Tab-separated table of C-alpha atoms in Angstrom:
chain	number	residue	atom	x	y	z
A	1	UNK	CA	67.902	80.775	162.020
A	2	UNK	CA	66.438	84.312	161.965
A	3	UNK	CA	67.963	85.483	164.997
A	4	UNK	CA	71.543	83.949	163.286
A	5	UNK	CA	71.010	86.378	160.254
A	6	UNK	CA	70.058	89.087	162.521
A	7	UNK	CA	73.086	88.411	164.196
A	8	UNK	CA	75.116	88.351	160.914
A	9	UNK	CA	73.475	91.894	160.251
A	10	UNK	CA	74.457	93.287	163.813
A	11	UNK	CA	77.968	92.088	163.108
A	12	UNK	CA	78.273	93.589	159.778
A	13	UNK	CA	76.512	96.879	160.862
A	14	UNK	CA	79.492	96.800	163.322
A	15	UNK	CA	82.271	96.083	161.151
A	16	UNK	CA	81.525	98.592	158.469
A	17	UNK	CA	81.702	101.773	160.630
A	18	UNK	CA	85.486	100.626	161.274
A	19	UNK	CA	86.616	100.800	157.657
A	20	UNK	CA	88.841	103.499	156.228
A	21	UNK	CA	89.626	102.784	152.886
A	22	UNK	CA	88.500	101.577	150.014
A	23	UNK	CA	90.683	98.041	150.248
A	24	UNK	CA	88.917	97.471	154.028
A	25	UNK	CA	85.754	97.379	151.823
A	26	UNK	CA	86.764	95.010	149.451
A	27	UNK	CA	88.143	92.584	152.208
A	28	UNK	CA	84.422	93.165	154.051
A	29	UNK	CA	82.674	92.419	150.664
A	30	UNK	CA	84.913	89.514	150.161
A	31	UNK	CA	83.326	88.201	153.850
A	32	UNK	CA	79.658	88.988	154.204
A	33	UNK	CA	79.206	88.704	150.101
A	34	UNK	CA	81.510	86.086	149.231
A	35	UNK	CA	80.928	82.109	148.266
A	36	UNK	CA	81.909	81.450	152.197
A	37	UNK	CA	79.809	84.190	154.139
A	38	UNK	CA	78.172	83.558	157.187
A	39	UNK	CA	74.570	84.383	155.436
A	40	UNK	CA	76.001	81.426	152.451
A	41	UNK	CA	75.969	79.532	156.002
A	42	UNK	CA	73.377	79.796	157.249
A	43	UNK	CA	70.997	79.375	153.782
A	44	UNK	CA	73.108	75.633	153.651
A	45	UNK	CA	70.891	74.380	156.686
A	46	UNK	CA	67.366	75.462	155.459
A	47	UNK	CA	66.333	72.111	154.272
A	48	UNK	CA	66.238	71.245	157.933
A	49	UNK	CA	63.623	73.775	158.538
A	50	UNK	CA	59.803	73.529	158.099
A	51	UNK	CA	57.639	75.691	154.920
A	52	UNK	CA	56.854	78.215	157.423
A	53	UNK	CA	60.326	78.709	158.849
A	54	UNK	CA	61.682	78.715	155.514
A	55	UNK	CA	59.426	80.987	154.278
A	56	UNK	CA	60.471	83.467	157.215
A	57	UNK	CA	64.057	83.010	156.698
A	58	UNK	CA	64.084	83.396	152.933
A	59	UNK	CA	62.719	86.716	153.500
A	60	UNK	CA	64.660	87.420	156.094
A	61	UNK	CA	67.680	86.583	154.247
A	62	UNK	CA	67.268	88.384	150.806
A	63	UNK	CA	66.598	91.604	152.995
A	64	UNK	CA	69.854	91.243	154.799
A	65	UNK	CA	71.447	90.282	151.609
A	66	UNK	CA	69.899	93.500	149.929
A	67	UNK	CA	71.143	95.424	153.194
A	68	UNK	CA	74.755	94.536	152.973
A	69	UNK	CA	75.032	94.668	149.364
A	70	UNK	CA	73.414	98.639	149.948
A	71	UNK	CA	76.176	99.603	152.482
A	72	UNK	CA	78.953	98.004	150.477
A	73	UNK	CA	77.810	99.754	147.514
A	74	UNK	CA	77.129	103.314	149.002
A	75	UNK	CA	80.495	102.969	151.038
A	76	UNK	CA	82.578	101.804	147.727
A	77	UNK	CA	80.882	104.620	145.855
A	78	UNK	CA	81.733	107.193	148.523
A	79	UNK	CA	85.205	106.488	148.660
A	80	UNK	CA	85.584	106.527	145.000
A	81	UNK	CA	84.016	110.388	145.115
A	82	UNK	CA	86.871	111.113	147.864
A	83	UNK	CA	89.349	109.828	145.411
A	84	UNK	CA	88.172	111.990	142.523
A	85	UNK	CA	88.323	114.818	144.471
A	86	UNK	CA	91.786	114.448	145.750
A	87	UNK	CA	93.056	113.804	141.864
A	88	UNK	CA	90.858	116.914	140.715
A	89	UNK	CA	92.728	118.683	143.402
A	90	UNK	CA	95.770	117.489	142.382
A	91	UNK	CA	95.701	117.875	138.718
A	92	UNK	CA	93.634	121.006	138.733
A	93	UNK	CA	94.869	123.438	136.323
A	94	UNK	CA	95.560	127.071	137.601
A	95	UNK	CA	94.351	129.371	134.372
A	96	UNK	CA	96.687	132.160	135.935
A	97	UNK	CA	99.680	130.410	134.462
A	98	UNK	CA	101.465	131.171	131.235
A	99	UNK	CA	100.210	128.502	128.779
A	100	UNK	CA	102.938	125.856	126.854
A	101	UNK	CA	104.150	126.850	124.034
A	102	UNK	CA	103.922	124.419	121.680
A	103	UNK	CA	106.215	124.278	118.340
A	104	UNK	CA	104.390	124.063	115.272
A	105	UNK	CA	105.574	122.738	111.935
A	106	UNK	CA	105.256	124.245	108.994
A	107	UNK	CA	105.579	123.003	104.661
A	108	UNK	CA	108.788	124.253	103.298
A	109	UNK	CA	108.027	126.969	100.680
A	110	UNK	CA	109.453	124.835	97.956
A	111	UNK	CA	106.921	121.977	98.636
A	112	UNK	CA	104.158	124.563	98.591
A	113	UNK	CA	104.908	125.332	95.155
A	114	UNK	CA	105.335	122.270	94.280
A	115	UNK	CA	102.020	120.828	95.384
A	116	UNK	CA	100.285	124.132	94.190
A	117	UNK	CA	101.687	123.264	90.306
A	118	UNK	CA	101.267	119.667	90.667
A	119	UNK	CA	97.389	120.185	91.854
A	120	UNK	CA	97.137	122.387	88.534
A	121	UNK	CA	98.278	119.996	86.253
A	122	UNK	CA	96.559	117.338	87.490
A	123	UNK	CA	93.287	118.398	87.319
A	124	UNK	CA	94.716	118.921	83.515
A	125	UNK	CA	95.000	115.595	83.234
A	126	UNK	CA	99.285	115.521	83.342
A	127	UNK	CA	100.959	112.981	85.146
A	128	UNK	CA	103.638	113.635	87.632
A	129	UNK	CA	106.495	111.981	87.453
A	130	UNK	CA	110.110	112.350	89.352
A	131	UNK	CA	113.378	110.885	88.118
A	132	UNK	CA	116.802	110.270	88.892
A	133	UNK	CA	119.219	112.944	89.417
A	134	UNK	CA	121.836	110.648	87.952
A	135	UNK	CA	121.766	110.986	84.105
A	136	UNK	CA	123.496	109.797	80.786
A	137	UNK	CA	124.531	111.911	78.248
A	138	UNK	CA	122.577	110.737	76.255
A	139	UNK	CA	118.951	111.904	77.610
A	140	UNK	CA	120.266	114.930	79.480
A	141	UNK	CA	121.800	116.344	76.667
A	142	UNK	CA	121.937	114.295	73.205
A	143	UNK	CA	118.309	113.102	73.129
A	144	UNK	CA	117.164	116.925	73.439
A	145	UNK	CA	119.279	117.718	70.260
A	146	UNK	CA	122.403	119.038	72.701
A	147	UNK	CA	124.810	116.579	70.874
A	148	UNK	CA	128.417	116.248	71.896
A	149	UNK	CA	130.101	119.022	70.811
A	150	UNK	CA	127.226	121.658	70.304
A	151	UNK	CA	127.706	124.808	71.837
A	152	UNK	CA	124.696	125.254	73.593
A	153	UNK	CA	126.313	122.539	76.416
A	154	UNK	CA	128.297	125.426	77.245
A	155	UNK	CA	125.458	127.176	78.536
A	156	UNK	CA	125.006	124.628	81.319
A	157	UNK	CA	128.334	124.468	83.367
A	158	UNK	CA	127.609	120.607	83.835
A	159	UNK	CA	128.559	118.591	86.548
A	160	UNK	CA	130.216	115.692	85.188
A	161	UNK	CA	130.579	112.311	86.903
A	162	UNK	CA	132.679	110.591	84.085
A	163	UNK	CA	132.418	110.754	80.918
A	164	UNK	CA	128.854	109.242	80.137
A	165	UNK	CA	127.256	110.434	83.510
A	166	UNK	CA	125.600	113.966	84.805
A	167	UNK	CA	124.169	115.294	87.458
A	168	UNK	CA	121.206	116.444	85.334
A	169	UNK	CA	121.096	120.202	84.211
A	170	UNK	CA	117.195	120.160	84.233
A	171	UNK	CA	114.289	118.057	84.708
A	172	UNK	CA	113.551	117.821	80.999
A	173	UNK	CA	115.797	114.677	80.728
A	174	UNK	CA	112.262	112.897	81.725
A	175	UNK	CA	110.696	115.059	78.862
A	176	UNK	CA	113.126	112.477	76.711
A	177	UNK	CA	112.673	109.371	78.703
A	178	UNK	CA	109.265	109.171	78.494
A	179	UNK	CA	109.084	110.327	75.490
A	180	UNK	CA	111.036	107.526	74.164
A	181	UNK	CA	108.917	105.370	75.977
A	182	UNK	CA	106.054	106.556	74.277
A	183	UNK	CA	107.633	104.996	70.955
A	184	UNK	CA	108.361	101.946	72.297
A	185	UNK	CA	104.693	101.553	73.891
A	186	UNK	CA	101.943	99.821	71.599
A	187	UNK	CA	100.107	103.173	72.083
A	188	UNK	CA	98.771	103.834	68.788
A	189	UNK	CA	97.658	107.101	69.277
A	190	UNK	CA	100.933	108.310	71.116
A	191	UNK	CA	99.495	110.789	73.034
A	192	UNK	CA	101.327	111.807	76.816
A	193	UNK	CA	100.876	114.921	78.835
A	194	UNK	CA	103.097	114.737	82.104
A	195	UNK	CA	104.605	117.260	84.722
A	196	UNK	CA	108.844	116.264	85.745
A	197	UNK	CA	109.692	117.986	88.667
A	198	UNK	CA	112.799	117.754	91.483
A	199	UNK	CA	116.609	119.000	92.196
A	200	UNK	CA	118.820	119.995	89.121
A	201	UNK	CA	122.848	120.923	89.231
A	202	UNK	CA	124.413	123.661	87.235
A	203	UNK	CA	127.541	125.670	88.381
A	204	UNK	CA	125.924	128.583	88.906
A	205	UNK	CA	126.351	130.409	91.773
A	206	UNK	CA	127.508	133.877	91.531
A	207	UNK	CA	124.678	135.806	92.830
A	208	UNK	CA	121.914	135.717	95.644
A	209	UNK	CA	119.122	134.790	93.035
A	210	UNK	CA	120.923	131.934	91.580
A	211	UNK	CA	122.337	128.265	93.114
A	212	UNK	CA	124.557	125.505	92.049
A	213	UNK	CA	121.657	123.449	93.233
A	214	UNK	CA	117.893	124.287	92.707
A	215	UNK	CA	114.680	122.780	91.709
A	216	UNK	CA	112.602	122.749	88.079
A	217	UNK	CA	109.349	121.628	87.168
A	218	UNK	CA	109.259	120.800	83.500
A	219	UNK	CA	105.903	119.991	81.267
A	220	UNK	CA	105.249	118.793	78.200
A	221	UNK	CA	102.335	117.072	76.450
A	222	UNK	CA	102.494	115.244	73.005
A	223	UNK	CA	99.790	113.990	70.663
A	224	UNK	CA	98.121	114.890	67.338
A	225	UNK	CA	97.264	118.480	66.616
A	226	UNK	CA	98.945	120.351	69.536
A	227	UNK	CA	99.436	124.017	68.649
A	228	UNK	CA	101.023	127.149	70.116
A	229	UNK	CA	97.871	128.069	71.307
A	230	UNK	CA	97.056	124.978	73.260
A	231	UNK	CA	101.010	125.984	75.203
A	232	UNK	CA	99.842	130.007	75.829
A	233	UNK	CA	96.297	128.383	77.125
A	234	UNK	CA	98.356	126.202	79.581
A	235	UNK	CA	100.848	128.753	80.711
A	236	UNK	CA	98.198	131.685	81.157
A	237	UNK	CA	96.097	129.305	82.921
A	238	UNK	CA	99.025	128.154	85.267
A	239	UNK	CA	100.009	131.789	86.107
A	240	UNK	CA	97.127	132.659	86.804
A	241	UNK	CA	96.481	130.053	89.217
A	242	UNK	CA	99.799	130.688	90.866
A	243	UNK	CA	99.975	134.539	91.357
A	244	UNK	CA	96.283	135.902	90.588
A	245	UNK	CA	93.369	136.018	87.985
A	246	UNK	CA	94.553	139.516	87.039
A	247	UNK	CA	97.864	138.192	85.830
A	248	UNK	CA	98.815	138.865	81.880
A	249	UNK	CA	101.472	136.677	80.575
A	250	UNK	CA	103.810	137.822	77.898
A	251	UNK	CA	105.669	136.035	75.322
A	252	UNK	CA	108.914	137.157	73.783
A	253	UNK	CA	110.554	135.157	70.980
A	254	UNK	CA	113.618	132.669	72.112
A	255	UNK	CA	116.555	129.962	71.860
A	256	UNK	CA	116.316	126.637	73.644
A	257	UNK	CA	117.618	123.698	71.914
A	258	UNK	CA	115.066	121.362	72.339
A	259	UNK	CA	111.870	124.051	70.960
A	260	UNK	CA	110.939	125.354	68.066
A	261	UNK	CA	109.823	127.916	68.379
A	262	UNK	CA	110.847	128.899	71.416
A	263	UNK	CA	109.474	132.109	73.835
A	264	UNK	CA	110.593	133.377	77.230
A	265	UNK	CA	107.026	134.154	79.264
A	266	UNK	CA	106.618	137.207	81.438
A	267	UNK	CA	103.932	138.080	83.730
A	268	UNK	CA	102.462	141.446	84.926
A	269	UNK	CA	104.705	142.561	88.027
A	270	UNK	CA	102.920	141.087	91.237
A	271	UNK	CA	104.139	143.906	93.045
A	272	UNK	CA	103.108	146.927	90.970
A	273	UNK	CA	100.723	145.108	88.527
A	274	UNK	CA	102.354	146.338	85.586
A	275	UNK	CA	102.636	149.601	86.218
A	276	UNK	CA	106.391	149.694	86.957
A	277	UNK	CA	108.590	149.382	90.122
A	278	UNK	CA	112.122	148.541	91.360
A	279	UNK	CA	111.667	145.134	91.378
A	280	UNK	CA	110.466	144.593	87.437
A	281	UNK	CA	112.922	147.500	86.809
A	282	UNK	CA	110.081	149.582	85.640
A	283	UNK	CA	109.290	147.799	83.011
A	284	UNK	CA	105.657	146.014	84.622
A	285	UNK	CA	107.098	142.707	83.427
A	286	UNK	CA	108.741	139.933	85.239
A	287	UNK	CA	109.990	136.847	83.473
A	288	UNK	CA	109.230	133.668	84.709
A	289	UNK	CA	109.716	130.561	82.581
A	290	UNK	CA	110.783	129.146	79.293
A	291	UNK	CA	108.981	127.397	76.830
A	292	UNK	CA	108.143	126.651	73.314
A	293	UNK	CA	107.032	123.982	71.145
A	294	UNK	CA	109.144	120.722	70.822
A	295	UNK	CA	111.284	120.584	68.299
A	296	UNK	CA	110.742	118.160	65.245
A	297	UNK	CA	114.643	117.215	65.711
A	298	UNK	CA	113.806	116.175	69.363
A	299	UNK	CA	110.840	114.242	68.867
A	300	UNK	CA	112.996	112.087	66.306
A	301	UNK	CA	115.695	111.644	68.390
A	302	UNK	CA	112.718	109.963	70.733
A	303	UNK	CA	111.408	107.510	68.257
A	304	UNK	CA	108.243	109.206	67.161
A	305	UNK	CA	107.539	110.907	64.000
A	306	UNK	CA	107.191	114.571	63.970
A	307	UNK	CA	104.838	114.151	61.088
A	308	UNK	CA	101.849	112.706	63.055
A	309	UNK	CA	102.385	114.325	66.248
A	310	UNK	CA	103.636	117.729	67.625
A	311	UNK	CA	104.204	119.013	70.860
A	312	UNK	CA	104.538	121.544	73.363
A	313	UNK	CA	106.988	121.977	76.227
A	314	UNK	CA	108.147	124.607	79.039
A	315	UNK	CA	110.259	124.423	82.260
A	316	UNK	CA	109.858	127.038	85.261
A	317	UNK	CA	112.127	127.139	88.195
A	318	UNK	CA	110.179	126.000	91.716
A	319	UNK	CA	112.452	128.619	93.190
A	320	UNK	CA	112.031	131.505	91.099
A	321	UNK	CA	108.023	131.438	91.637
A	322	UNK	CA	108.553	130.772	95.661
A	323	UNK	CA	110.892	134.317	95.513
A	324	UNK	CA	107.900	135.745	93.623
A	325	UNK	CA	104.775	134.465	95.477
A	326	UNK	CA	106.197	134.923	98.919
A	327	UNK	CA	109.012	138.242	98.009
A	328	UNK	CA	111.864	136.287	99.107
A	329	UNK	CA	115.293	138.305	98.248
A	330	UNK	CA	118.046	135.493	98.697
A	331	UNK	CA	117.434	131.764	96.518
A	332	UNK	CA	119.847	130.820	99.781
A	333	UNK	CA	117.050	131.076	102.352
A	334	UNK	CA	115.831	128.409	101.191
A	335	UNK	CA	118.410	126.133	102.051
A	336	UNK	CA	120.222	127.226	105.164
A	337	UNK	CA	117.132	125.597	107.399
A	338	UNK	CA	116.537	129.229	109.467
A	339	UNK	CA	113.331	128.226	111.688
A	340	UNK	CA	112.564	131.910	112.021
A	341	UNK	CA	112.534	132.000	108.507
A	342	UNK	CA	110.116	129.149	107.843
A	343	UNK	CA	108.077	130.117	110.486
A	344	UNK	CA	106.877	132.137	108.127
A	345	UNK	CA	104.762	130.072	105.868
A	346	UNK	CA	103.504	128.051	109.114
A	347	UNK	CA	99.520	129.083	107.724
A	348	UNK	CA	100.284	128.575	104.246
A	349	UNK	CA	98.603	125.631	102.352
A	350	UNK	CA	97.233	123.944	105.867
């Protein structure tokens, strides 16, 4: 039985120099290492044999088994190395070559804005809220004492869908939504503070800073003892975030139907910083939003009493503050989808 396993070892010695790939391995593994080898053979007869001869070809037998396992291993492994190589070579890259130019994306200016704002106000505690561009009459206009036939609806050049139904002139028809929620609500305290933003229509158009189409973010927050003080906090506090720490607001008195009383802010010319250029007109002052307390009329027309609560209210355009914080001249960049152009804010707020 020895010299058969010796044999078996000869033959395999002999049949491994002939193989050339890494298949011809597998097929010899499959034959000298499989269930049906010629060593499996052999070991089937040993109960034939005496102690000593057993002893012998056990031994004899786990070294050739250890010997052709060895070469099929070393052999599998050295193939493997030759393939690696010949994929390294293959895929190898060549650093002299001009890299890919890969297209990056970039957050439309508008969004920037509006994520700046809506980060403000939410670590004031204001809830953001979005709402149909489809409106009645009745909250775009009558609820925010603008009823039929006042003359301030003039001021708006409305789009009208019929009779009852707007494309909204500004986001503060939420302002009177929720608001009238609020009085419907078994909130005894009727307190709200929340932030109205998205797309509003007016047909308005005639210059490069203005749009039939644009976007407003209106606040407003209602509850007990709100004072003009608690609006300049919020609106210094805002502009400052936006444009820089150094920025002064200014507050000049005002008409909107819906406050009383009612300012137009300013802020210290980004450019210049209030000392007077060609863009504020040398005056150091650019205006930015409107705002004012709500009026008593309006929060009646919402269910509440103006007796036990007051509030405050203001409305900036998302536009107007992109033009500022980035110096864009035309409100129609925004819109005509110019990749060089927003290319441009490709580092901003990443």
């Amino acid at each position: 039985m020895v010299n058969k396993l010796n044999e078996i070892l000869k033959q395999f010695n002999q049949e491994i120099k002939t193989v050339n790939t890494k298949q011809d391995i597998e097929e010899l593994k499959k034959v000298y290492a499989g269930k049906d080898s010629p060593l499996n053979e052999v070991l089937k007869n040993l109960k034939s044999c005496s102690p000593e001869e057993k002893k012998e070809v056990g031994i004899t037998a786990n070294n050739i088994k250890s010997e052709i396992f060895a070469q099929i291993n070393t052999t599998l492994e050295s193939f493997k190395i030759e393939e690696l190589k010949k994929q390294l070579e293959n895929e190898k890259v060549d650093l002299s070559m001009p890299g890919m130019d890969f297209k990056m994306g970039s957050k439309h200016p508008l969004n920037l804005v509006i994520e700046e704002v809506s980060d403000i106000f939410r670590e004031l505690g204001y809830e953001m809220v979005d709402g149909t561009e489809f409106e009645t009459d009745e909250y775009c206009f009558q609820k925010l004492n603008l009823p039929i036939g006042h003359p301030a609806r003039d001021m708006q050049d409305t789009f009208y869908i019929d009779q009852n139904t707007v494309l909204r002139t500004h986001s503060t028809n939420m302002t009177a939504r929720m608001l009238t929620q609020l009085a419907q609500s078994n909130d005894k305290d009727k307190h709200i503070a929340a932030i109205s933003f998205g797309n509003v229509y007016r047909r308005d158009d005639d210059d490069a800073t203005h749009s039939h189409q644009f976007m407003q973010i209106d606040g407003f927050a209602v509850g007990k003892k709100i004072s003009f003080a608690n609006l300049k906090w919020v609106l210094e506090y805002m502009c400052k975030r936006l444009f820089s720490q150094d920025t002064q607001i200014r507050m000049r008195p005002s008409f909107f139907p819906f406050t009383e009383p009612s300012v137009e802010v300013d802020i210290t010319c980004i450019t210049c910083k209030g000392k007077g250029c060609k863009i504020c007109k040398l005056t150091g002052w650019i205006e930015i939003l409107g705002s004012g307390m709500l009026a008593p009329e309006v929060i009646e027309l919402n269910g509440l009493d103006p007796n036990e609560v007051g509030g405050l209210a203001f409305g900036i355009g998302i536009e107007r503050v992109a033009m500022l914080k980035f110096g864009i001249k035309n409100i129609r960049d925004f819109y005509e989808n110019d990749v060089r152009f927003l290319n441009q804010f490709k580092f901003f707020g990443n």
